[in-house]
XYZ file of C-alpha atoms in Angstrom:
672
model
C -15.777 19.645 -10.422
C -17.041 16.601 -12.441
C -15.776 16.557 -15.955
C -17.829 16.383 -19.155
C -16.886 12.726 -19.342
C -18.627 12.271 -16.111
C -16.331 9.818 -14.439
C -13.886 11.480 -12.066
C -15.959 11.662 -8.887
C -17.100 8.208 -9.024
C -13.662 6.782 -9.703
C -11.727 8.491 -6.971
C -13.535 6.063 -4.506
C -12.222 2.947 -6.402
C -9.074 2.591 -4.140
C -8.199 -0.749 -5.457
C -7.198 0.834 -8.708
C -6.221 4.424 -8.132
C -2.695 4.915 -6.623
C -2.364 6.581 -3.398
C -2.974 10.264 -4.222
C -2.913 9.419 -7.854
C 0.907 9.714 -7.634
C 3.832 7.415 -8.352
C 7.589 8.170 -8.023
C 11.110 6.999 -8.336
C 14.563 7.976 -7.775
C 16.413 8.948 -10.903
C 20.027 7.899 -11.485
C 22.426 10.397 -10.262
C 23.289 12.966 -12.859
C 20.179 12.326 -14.900
C 17.533 15.061 -15.322
C 17.929 16.150 -11.798
C 16.829 19.808 -12.458
C 13.460 20.831 -11.010
C 10.910 20.137 -14.006
C 7.211 19.810 -14.775
C 6.010 18.512 -17.811
C 2.952 16.984 -19.534
C 3.563 13.752 -21.511
C 1.474 10.654 -22.397
C 1.607 6.902 -21.778
C 2.894 4.961 -24.631
C 2.399 1.483 -23.175
C 0.328 -1.047 -25.236
C -2.888 -0.064 -23.225
C -6.199 1.320 -24.550
C -6.380 4.375 -22.299
C -3.264 6.107 -23.501
C -3.255 8.354 -20.466
C -2.018 11.998 -20.357
C 0.579 12.160 -17.577
C 1.909 15.047 -15.272
C 5.493 14.385 -14.652
C 7.642 16.178 -12.275
C 11.174 16.174 -11.128
C 11.970 17.318 -7.598
C 15.123 16.766 -5.620
C 16.202 14.127 -8.088
C 12.885 12.139 -8.053
C 10.392 11.658 -10.973
C 6.809 11.648 -9.990
C 4.029 10.979 -12.478
C 0.130 11.407 -11.986
C -2.818 11.417 -14.124
C -3.404 14.799 -15.831
C -6.544 16.353 -14.286
C -6.855 18.716 -17.289
C -7.143 16.209 -19.946
C -10.697 15.490 -20.898
C -10.259 11.687 -21.001
C -7.585 10.953 -18.461
C -9.309 13.189 -15.987
C -6.477 12.816 -13.349
C -6.166 9.213 -12.520
C -3.911 6.457 -13.873
C -3.443 2.665 -13.387
C -0.860 0.615 -11.445
C 0.966 -0.318 -14.627
C 2.735 3.285 -14.408
C 3.896 2.272 -11.057
C 5.513 -0.946 -12.248
C 6.894 0.967 -15.348
C 8.788 3.624 -13.138
C 10.537 0.857 -11.261
C 11.704 -0.606 -14.523
C 13.120 2.785 -15.438
C 16.006 2.628 -12.569
C 16.130 -1.079 -11.848
C 19.545 -2.467 -11.261
C 18.858 -5.267 -13.750
C 18.406 -2.915 -16.643
C 20.983 -3.267 -19.350
C 22.591 -0.030 -20.427
C 25.141 -1.008 -22.864
C 25.341 -3.199 -26.096
C 26.447 -6.836 -25.446
C 27.468 -9.339 -27.871
C 27.675 -13.248 -27.133
C 31.145 -14.623 -27.401
C 31.799 -18.250 -26.785
C 28.477 -18.477 -24.810
C 29.237 -15.433 -22.702
C 28.015 -11.874 -22.931
C 30.607 -9.070 -23.353
C 29.903 -5.348 -23.423
C 30.884 -3.402 -26.732
C 30.593 0.023 -27.823
C 27.818 1.081 -30.133
C 30.110 1.639 -33.088
C 31.094 -1.938 -32.927
C 27.605 -3.014 -32.364
C 26.216 -1.136 -35.357
C 29.321 -2.101 -37.625
C 28.416 -5.855 -36.765
C 24.767 -5.384 -37.565
C 25.668 -3.592 -40.890
C 28.140 -6.166 -41.957
C 25.611 -8.900 -41.361
C 22.756 -7.171 -43.308
C 25.089 -5.892 -46.102
C 26.016 -9.562 -46.537
C 22.418 -10.412 -46.997
C 21.490 -7.448 -49.419
C 21.158 -9.975 -52.267
C 18.645 -12.101 -50.416
C 16.933 -9.702 -48.052
C 14.193 -12.291 -47.204
C 16.711 -14.117 -45.212
C 16.317 -11.365 -42.680
C 13.280 -11.481 -40.537
C 11.834 -8.419 -38.731
C 10.074 -9.825 -35.548
C 8.342 -6.639 -33.933
C 5.770 -6.126 -31.299
C 3.445 -3.580 -29.865
C 5.000 -3.401 -26.354
C 5.073 0.549 -26.804
C 3.050 2.783 -29.243
C 3.949 5.733 -31.230
C 4.834 7.134 -34.525
C 8.340 6.578 -34.414
C 7.805 2.969 -33.391
C 5.885 2.505 -36.520
C 8.585 4.349 -38.363
C 11.020 1.326 -37.671
C 8.846 -0.766 -40.007
C 9.835 1.442 -42.840
C 13.441 0.469 -42.591
C 12.772 -3.368 -42.941
C 10.178 -2.518 -45.775
C 12.913 -0.411 -47.698
C 15.366 -3.475 -46.873
C 12.947 -5.864 -48.377
C 13.025 -8.285 -45.271
C 10.678 -10.845 -44.356
C 8.095 -9.761 -41.895
C 5.446 -11.230 -39.534
C 1.559 -11.092 -40.073
C -1.298 -11.799 -37.514
C -0.676 -11.086 -33.870
C -0.595 -12.669 -30.481
C -3.188 -9.991 -29.218
C -6.130 -8.962 -31.287
C -5.922 -9.762 -35.073
C -8.739 -12.228 -34.936
C -11.179 -10.023 -33.479
C -10.006 -7.287 -35.805
C -10.620 -9.524 -38.788
C -13.990 -10.275 -37.571
C -14.768 -6.420 -37.473
C -13.528 -5.848 -40.913
C -15.499 -8.696 -42.217
C -18.717 -7.537 -40.513
C -18.465 -3.659 -40.940
C -15.735 -2.991 -43.414
C -13.665 -1.134 -40.909
C -13.189 -1.454 -37.021
C -14.831 1.753 -35.573
C -16.130 1.981 -32.014
C -18.430 4.559 -30.503
C -16.688 7.160 -28.476
C -16.693 5.873 -25.116
C -18.474 8.976 -23.696
C -21.500 7.555 -25.667
C -21.880 4.523 -23.297
C -23.416 7.038 -20.926
C -26.539 7.039 -23.063
C -26.911 3.313 -22.800
C -29.891 1.872 -20.907
C -28.074 -1.496 -20.479
C -24.484 -2.569 -21.014
C -23.481 -6.020 -21.926
C -20.002 -6.943 -20.963
C -19.102 -9.927 -23.159
C -15.850 -11.257 -21.442
C -14.038 -7.873 -20.593
C -11.946 -7.952 -17.469
C -12.799 -4.217 -16.182
C -10.433 -4.501 -13.493
C -7.302 -5.169 -15.260
C -7.855 -4.114 -18.885
C -9.049 -0.407 -18.677
C -9.649 1.747 -15.808
C -11.324 4.445 -17.796
C -13.730 2.034 -19.420
C -14.278 1.166 -15.503
C -14.930 4.611 -14.674
C -17.243 5.029 -17.656
C -19.444 2.013 -16.733
C -19.533 3.069 -13.192
C -20.798 6.556 -14.226
C -23.272 4.899 -16.587
C -24.626 2.933 -13.549
C -25.044 5.861 -11.506
C -27.177 7.416 -14.446
C -29.418 4.291 -14.396
C -27.820 1.873 -16.800
C -27.494 -1.853 -15.731
C -24.721 -4.030 -16.508
C -24.844 -7.926 -17.456
C -21.568 -9.706 -17.538
C -20.991 -13.050 -19.654
C -17.940 -14.739 -18.457
C -16.390 -17.759 -17.162
C -15.461 -15.941 -13.896
C -12.119 -15.166 -12.382
C -12.291 -11.547 -13.628
C -13.407 -9.653 -10.554
C -16.239 -7.919 -12.309
C -18.954 -8.718 -9.611
C -18.797 -5.106 -8.373
C -19.474 -3.683 -11.762
C -22.254 -6.079 -12.617
C -26.073 -6.284 -11.979
C -26.407 -9.651 -13.537
C -23.732 -12.386 -14.360
C -24.071 -15.394 -16.675
C -21.296 -17.833 -16.163
C -20.451 -19.354 -19.477
C -18.511 -22.246 -20.522
C -15.246 -20.936 -22.090
C -15.012 -20.654 -25.853
C -18.868 -21.051 -26.460
C -19.980 -17.303 -26.618
C -21.122 -17.651 -30.186
C -23.720 -20.083 -29.236
C -25.271 -17.718 -26.672
C -25.282 -14.897 -29.265
C -26.961 -17.454 -31.709
C -29.568 -18.380 -29.200
C -30.572 -14.897 -28.452
C -30.827 -14.096 -32.379
C -32.887 -17.039 -32.774
C -35.367 -15.621 -30.201
C -35.328 -12.413 -32.129
C -36.225 -14.227 -35.390
C -38.940 -16.318 -33.612
C -40.557 -13.065 -32.037
C -40.336 -10.987 -35.196
C -38.102 -8.689 -33.635
C -35.681 -7.886 -36.536
C -36.833 -4.747 -38.649
C -36.822 -5.168 -42.302
C -34.783 -1.898 -42.653
C -31.739 -3.653 -40.879
C -32.018 -6.708 -43.244
C -32.065 -4.252 -46.122
C -28.510 -2.884 -45.093
C -26.949 -6.272 -44.782
C -25.674 -9.178 -46.890
C -25.687 -13.065 -46.499
C -28.923 -12.940 -44.291
C -30.419 -16.167 -45.801
C -27.322 -18.480 -45.152
C -26.925 -16.924 -41.659
C -30.544 -17.592 -40.801
C -30.182 -21.132 -41.782
C -27.133 -21.403 -39.569
C -29.278 -19.815 -36.599
C -32.321 -22.065 -37.243
C -30.442 -25.526 -37.558
C -30.074 -25.627 -33.650
C -32.765 -25.198 -30.981
C -32.438 -22.642 -28.352
C -32.174 -25.491 -25.795
C -29.248 -27.063 -27.666
C -27.374 -23.701 -28.042
C -27.850 -22.955 -24.341
C -26.678 -26.452 -23.465
C -23.465 -25.930 -25.705
C -22.392 -23.097 -23.629
C -23.384 -24.498 -20.130
C -26.552 -22.376 -19.613
C -30.025 -22.681 -19.444
C -32.877 -21.518 -21.637
C -33.706 -19.182 -18.903
C -30.251 -17.622 -19.108
C -30.980 -17.064 -22.893
C -34.156 -15.238 -22.036
C -32.302 -12.951 -19.494
C -29.828 -11.900 -22.101
C -32.658 -11.534 -24.645
C -34.205 -8.926 -22.399
C -31.102 -6.929 -22.222
C -31.519 -6.071 -25.972
C -35.006 -4.481 -25.811
C -36.373 -2.349 -28.773
C -37.019 0.605 -26.769
C -33.584 1.342 -25.176
C -30.135 1.148 -26.581
C -27.689 -1.398 -25.250
C -23.934 -0.991 -25.399
C -21.902 -4.198 -25.975
C -18.390 -4.580 -24.797
C -16.295 -7.268 -26.357
C -13.144 -8.509 -24.406
C -9.976 -9.530 -26.387
C -9.988 -12.918 -24.622
C -13.020 -13.925 -26.531
C -10.955 -14.059 -29.731
C -8.230 -16.367 -28.436
C -10.057 -19.464 -29.054
C -10.010 -21.807 -32.254
C -13.222 -20.235 -33.263
C -12.641 -16.768 -31.875
C -13.312 -14.998 -35.010
C -16.749 -16.511 -35.379
C -17.580 -15.662 -31.771
C -16.854 -11.903 -32.316
C -18.904 -11.871 -35.443
C -21.803 -13.714 -33.893
C -21.981 -11.070 -31.126
C -21.638 -8.200 -33.653
C -24.626 -9.915 -35.537
C -26.704 -9.612 -32.297
C -25.693 -6.101 -31.891
C -26.733 -5.320 -35.452
C -29.994 -7.277 -35.343
C -31.204 -5.679 -32.088
C -30.987 -2.237 -33.715
C -27.832 -1.253 -31.692
C -25.624 -0.266 -34.670
C -25.527 3.378 -35.477
C -27.611 4.137 -32.567
C -26.472 6.661 -29.711
C -25.960 4.570 -26.471
C -25.505 1.248 -28.419
C -22.792 0.103 -30.404
C -19.921 -2.811 -30.181
C -16.681 -1.919 -28.587
C -13.510 -3.803 -29.157
C -10.147 -2.511 -30.146
C -9.719 0.345 -32.766
C -6.682 1.182 -34.744
C -4.476 3.203 -32.439
C -3.054 4.835 -35.457
C -6.296 5.584 -37.221
C -6.160 9.351 -36.504
C -2.624 9.589 -37.994
C -1.259 9.752 -41.459
C 1.020 6.734 -41.843
C 0.606 6.362 -45.677
C 4.560 7.258 -45.950
C 5.195 3.832 -44.215
C 2.383 1.791 -45.809
C 3.427 2.722 -49.256
C 6.735 0.891 -48.640
C 5.018 -1.924 -46.916
C 2.602 -2.519 -49.712
C 5.505 -4.124 -51.731
C 5.255 -7.936 -51.617
C 7.396 -9.569 -49.128
C 7.753 -12.874 -47.510
C 5.689 -13.246 -44.208
C 5.550 -15.536 -41.248
C 2.399 -15.905 -39.018
C 3.553 -14.808 -35.500
C 1.424 -17.262 -33.574
C 3.311 -20.165 -35.115
C 6.481 -18.254 -35.551
C 8.836 -20.974 -34.182
C 7.777 -23.757 -36.655
C 7.587 -21.379 -39.666
C 11.079 -20.011 -39.254
C 12.619 -23.481 -38.735
C 10.677 -24.664 -41.969
C 11.670 -21.671 -44.147
C 13.647 -22.142 -47.264
C 14.682 -20.278 -50.414
C 16.119 -18.453 -48.355
C 16.361 -19.933 -45.124
C 16.281 -17.207 -42.251
C 19.747 -16.179 -41.431
C 19.209 -13.133 -39.293
C 16.294 -11.894 -37.169
C 15.842 -8.429 -35.748
C 13.572 -8.428 -32.499
C 12.088 -5.330 -31.109
C 8.973 -4.540 -28.972
C 8.396 -8.170 -28.055
C 9.479 -10.801 -25.769
C 8.456 -13.397 -28.344
C 9.871 -16.435 -26.578
C 7.786 -15.819 -23.535
C 4.816 -14.439 -25.332
C 4.397 -16.773 -28.126
C 2.899 -20.249 -27.737
C 5.347 -23.456 -27.859
C 8.038 -21.346 -26.711
C 10.478 -24.339 -26.887
C 9.974 -24.436 -30.752
C 10.654 -20.610 -30.689
C 13.833 -21.123 -28.825
C 15.031 -23.693 -31.112
C 14.193 -21.361 -34.179
C 16.386 -18.570 -32.571
C 19.194 -21.032 -31.699
C 19.356 -22.358 -35.380
C 19.444 -18.770 -36.819
C 22.857 -17.552 -37.554
C 22.477 -14.014 -36.068
C 19.795 -12.644 -33.664
C 19.490 -9.169 -32.560
C 17.239 -8.135 -29.601
C 16.666 -4.613 -28.880
C 15.190 -4.459 -25.291
C 15.977 -3.020 -21.765
C 16.163 -6.299 -19.849
C 17.762 -9.895 -20.418
C 14.271 -11.498 -20.743
C 13.556 -14.945 -22.252
C 14.032 -13.846 -25.637
C 17.178 -11.878 -25.078
C 18.842 -14.880 -23.610
C 19.019 -16.411 -26.947
C 20.234 -13.479 -28.942
C 23.568 -12.934 -30.259
C 23.685 -9.225 -29.948
C 21.629 -7.194 -27.389
C 21.014 -3.445 -27.964
C 19.887 -1.349 -24.931
C 16.551 0.449 -25.601
C 15.004 3.312 -24.016
C 11.657 3.098 -22.381
C 8.659 5.347 -22.086
C 9.338 8.588 -20.499
C 12.876 8.735 -21.980
C 11.940 9.412 -25.686
C 9.587 11.756 -27.685
C 6.765 10.488 -29.601
C 3.300 11.074 -30.955
C 0.667 8.538 -29.729
C -2.821 7.719 -30.561
C -5.381 5.396 -28.724
C -7.298 2.346 -29.484
C -10.099 3.480 -27.041
C -10.520 7.297 -27.429
C -9.943 9.956 -30.142
C -7.156 11.910 -28.634
C -3.738 12.107 -30.296
C -0.998 13.275 -27.717
C 2.539 14.613 -27.917
C 4.693 12.311 -25.538
C 7.943 14.444 -24.834
C 10.743 12.714 -23.067
C 10.683 13.830 -19.231
C 14.127 12.336 -18.242
C 17.280 11.354 -19.874
C 17.852 7.897 -21.110
C 20.432 6.205 -18.560
C 23.731 4.866 -19.608
C 24.000 4.198 -23.637
C 20.312 3.284 -24.208
C 18.982 4.377 -27.637
C 15.392 4.491 -29.108
C 14.623 1.877 -31.942
C 14.225 4.713 -34.277
C 17.669 6.155 -33.548
C 19.279 2.718 -33.709
C 17.951 1.900 -37.207
C 18.540 5.472 -38.416
C 22.214 5.000 -37.468
C 22.535 1.517 -38.793
C 20.900 2.541 -42.251
C 23.472 5.062 -42.796
C 26.253 2.310 -42.636
C 24.755 0.377 -45.471
C 25.702 0.671 -49.121
C 23.420 1.924 -50.483
C 22.148 3.447 -47.310
C 18.644 2.885 -45.919
C 17.701 6.354 -44.847
C 14.670 7.354 -42.431
C 13.143 10.592 -42.557
C 14.095 12.823 -39.707
C 12.088 12.625 -36.569
C 10.422 16.004 -37.174
C 9.416 15.045 -40.637
C 7.852 11.778 -39.432
C 5.848 13.621 -36.859
C 4.858 16.424 -39.329
C 3.673 13.672 -41.817
C 1.828 11.854 -39.171
C -0.253 14.837 -38.469
C -1.163 15.295 -42.031
C -4.471 13.433 -41.340
C -7.794 14.425 -42.587
C -9.052 13.909 -38.996
C -6.528 16.296 -37.485
C -5.891 20.014 -37.706
C -2.729 20.770 -35.879
C 0.894 21.335 -36.789
C 3.643 19.787 -34.613
C 4.493 22.988 -33.041
C 1.072 23.432 -32.028
C 0.889 20.065 -30.536
C 3.990 20.563 -28.603
C 2.329 23.555 -27.244
C -1.335 22.130 -26.583
C -0.058 18.428 -25.912
C -3.177 16.809 -27.084
C -5.839 17.187 -29.875
C -9.033 15.400 -30.464
C -9.621 13.786 -33.894
C -12.647 15.115 -35.738
C -14.685 11.808 -35.890
C -18.475 11.345 -35.127
C -19.089 9.787 -31.611
C -21.273 7.205 -33.239
C -19.966 5.230 -36.189
C -22.005 3.718 -38.955
C -25.027 6.150 -38.756
C -27.723 5.424 -40.832
C -26.502 1.786 -41.201
C -23.803 3.049 -43.512
C -20.750 0.688 -43.577
C -17.450 0.735 -44.996
C -17.624 -2.267 -47.640
C -17.744 -1.039 -51.115
C -21.657 -1.561 -51.260
C -22.323 0.106 -47.940
C -23.692 -2.943 -46.452
C -23.065 -5.212 -43.415
C -22.027 -8.658 -43.736
C -23.427 -11.634 -41.589
C -21.342 -14.636 -40.718
C -22.482 -17.930 -42.262
C -20.646 -20.453 -40.015
C -21.429 -21.765 -36.477
C -18.918 -24.728 -35.863
C -18.995 -26.947 -33.047
C -16.794 -26.687 -30.030
C -14.618 -29.791 -29.899
C -14.544 -31.774 -26.380
C -11.449 -31.755 -24.179
C -8.940 -34.259 -25.331
C -8.740 -37.555 -23.388
C -6.615 -37.040 -20.134
C -6.805 -33.307 -20.302
C -10.165 -32.194 -18.821
C -9.397 -28.603 -17.805
C -9.150 -25.562 -20.311
C -6.363 -23.229 -19.687
C -7.074 -19.609 -19.488
C -4.031 -17.561 -19.455
C -5.483 -14.179 -18.587
C -3.958 -10.719 -18.303
C -2.506 -9.094 -15.219
C -3.537 -5.817 -13.613
C 0.020 -4.480 -12.780
C 1.981 -5.151 -15.846
C 1.737 -5.393 -19.485
C 2.675 -8.447 -21.679
C 5.916 -9.820 -19.772
C 7.145 -6.413 -18.561
C 7.776 -7.767 -15.247
C 10.623 -7.567 -12.799
C 12.426 -10.299 -11.169
C 11.326 -9.555 -7.549
C 7.636 -9.721 -8.554
C 8.201 -13.501 -9.826
C 9.247 -15.000 -6.506
C 8.037 -18.650 -5.842
C 6.045 -21.076 -7.971
C 3.360 -19.551 -10.286
C -0.165 -19.640 -8.928
C -3.202 -21.208 -10.833
C -6.782 -20.958 -9.799
C -9.459 -23.647 -10.134
C -12.965 -23.520 -8.780
C -13.595 -25.142 -5.331
C -15.870 -27.726 -6.864
C -12.794 -28.775 -9.255
C -10.503 -28.913 -6.091
C -12.935 -31.201 -4.368
C -13.739 -33.488 -7.416
C -10.151 -33.926 -8.195
C -9.097 -34.423 -4.580
C -6.392 -31.801 -4.973
C -4.313 -30.933 -1.916
C -2.463 -27.547 -2.156
C 0.081 -28.481 0.331
C 1.413 -31.314 -1.825
C 3.630 -30.832 -4.919
C 1.655 -29.826 -7.922
C 2.321 -29.785 -11.666
C 0.121 -28.268 -14.460
C 0.423 -30.765 -17.451
C -0.459 -30.316 -21.130
C 0.375 -32.540 -24.077
C 3.549 -30.420 -24.653
C 5.023 -29.669 -21.304
C 4.473 -29.463 -17.430
C 5.058 -26.647 -14.950
C 5.063 -26.709 -11.217
C 2.400 -24.693 -9.816
C 0.661 -23.552 -6.685
C -2.961 -24.296 -6.709
C -5.511 -21.739 -5.165
C -9.239 -21.930 -5.462
C -11.556 -19.005 -6.768
C -15.364 -19.099 -6.126
C -17.367 -18.308 -9.341
C -14.763 -19.825 -11.795
C -15.943 -22.197 -14.381
C -15.322 -25.741 -13.121
C -13.975 -26.704 -16.314
C -11.160 -24.249 -16.247
C -7.745 -23.311 -14.866
C -6.680 -19.929 -14.596
C -3.130 -18.677 -14.905
C -1.953 -14.947 -14.896
C 0.331 -14.817 -17.792
C 3.761 -12.887 -18.332
C 6.111 -14.364 -15.962
C 9.355 -15.573 -17.161
C 10.573 -18.943 -18.202
C 13.995 -18.303 -16.864
C 12.395 -17.611 -13.466
C 10.269 -20.636 -13.278
C 7.021 -19.321 -14.924
C 6.246 -19.092 -18.665
C 2.702 -20.646 -19.382
C 3.381 -20.773 -22.982
C 5.714 -23.859 -22.446
C 2.337 -25.579 -21.948
C 0.485 -24.204 -24.888
C 0.708 -25.676 -28.347
C 0.982 -23.182 -31.348
C -2.356 -23.037 -33.051
C -3.923 -20.464 -35.279
C -7.420 -19.030 -34.911
C -10.023 -19.170 -37.500
C -9.253 -15.964 -39.188
C -6.804 -13.132 -38.774
C -3.671 -15.337 -38.149
C -4.369 -14.956 -34.454
C -3.189 -17.199 -31.615
C -5.621 -19.697 -30.054
C -4.146 -19.510 -26.787
C -7.216 -20.653 -24.804
C -7.573 -23.845 -26.941
C -5.188 -25.510 -24.851
C -6.338 -28.238 -22.255
C -4.311 -29.432 -19.161
C -4.637 -31.671 -16.256
C -3.294 -31.194 -12.591
C -1.085 -33.646 -11.091
C -1.057 -33.430 -7.403
C 1.021 -35.540 -4.979
């Protein structure tokens, strides 16, 4: 039977994403959770879908499938789960604490490891800013958030901004005063869908399914993209845009709206900064704006027709759009088009990006401590800022939830920063690029081995994620590690008990459930309206929308580096959570056939990708439909295994939100 969400039937035929029979499995380590068991849990990976999972152990094998009874998950999951299960029992996984002595790793017990950490922290209690907590979002959940409470109580230095989505988030906050999206189910009411740079195939399979169902119901889809995303089968019309220039296309369509008197006065009454915004729009002709993004006036007219007055248009904004120098501007100008076309607060319309995955939880008990002023470092330029820090300099770094050496730009500078720091602790499961430069390695549990509560940055369900198998070896979860460490300090730093954390988190005005009830029901839907900003009431103090006022030019490529480097996501792994056997051979890059011909590139010859900060041997392949001024790299592979695209990328900040301008890097291909 087709679910209310209306996506199950259409998706089961999409075999390139759905796993065989919707099922993945693995062998468990001998003696670990081998009793027959069936349990509902949830995915806590840093993925918007946050799927409900059915886990079963039979004959010592763990199998996982999408939960068919969950209203959103609807029985299917993505390939990332298959990769994750391989990680759980992989022979390279580290299961005991290790300390580096004389350049070599030595296994030690947890008592010795925690005593060493406590000694180091205790010696810095008088200058806690000398300790830096460098955390990431590799896994979601209340207890993952609670680890921040430990370092807030310590008074350590912290990070701000992100390598992921802080630029776009800041754009939404400046526009709407908050970052709410329509319920994904509301997209089924759209007459048209504009996909602005989102890689359906690799980013969110339930968004794929919703879009496919909307098309079955009559909606048409237009994709704006440089290519390389595999969205052809999901799109009725495609506009191949020059990367980093989407704000000019949005401005061109807005200019057409102004010229043709398509902007209702009631919208302008609910917004601020209209006049400087209008001046910025009218400062360039439609032709000049189209030329800036490599399109034609006819392309502008096409997109203009996708925002009609008589039918709602839903707009999806991909995370990649905000990873350019002016990524915040881009997000804001697209939002302005959504607003001026009458699609904000309208069923079937809206602007979709990333919501706060904790918005339906009560984390005030963490945030109160975090409001105390502390020194912060911008994570996109973390290596440079650590090395430059004084009064005090950074003497200890605690790293959890991120492979920062691999994931941040200018990775060599990050390596230098870690090597110059007296004591570096990495909490992880594998000896990745960051762990290689630690002084102490603490083995972490992974998803399915620890209990938590998790929200989503795509849907409104809050879910219980119980453990379904025991942690192997001596692995511990981040919360337990810091709880045990805090008790060894004088005075101690005490985290609330796990149950107290869960109970506090569920004390949200959007939820009506106790922890016991959630453990029984497994999920609860937050009480939020499906369409935000109804009546054009926004979350700024005056209740009004804010237009952007800047439209900066896009700088040309630097001399000698003609190709923009796009380091895009993978479909089978998150961030750098990859396994060694999946990284065999030279990294692959893709260019358009036109570029290969123009540069006379022979794939049979030795080829290197070269930037102003580094070079990397690669294998070149061609991809029809890709922007001819770009080269595509699927990020996440490790430096120690011959990959690591961020060795080529200079550390730069975006225009707002302390985001990482990864896609502002230009390269050349040396062949021969």
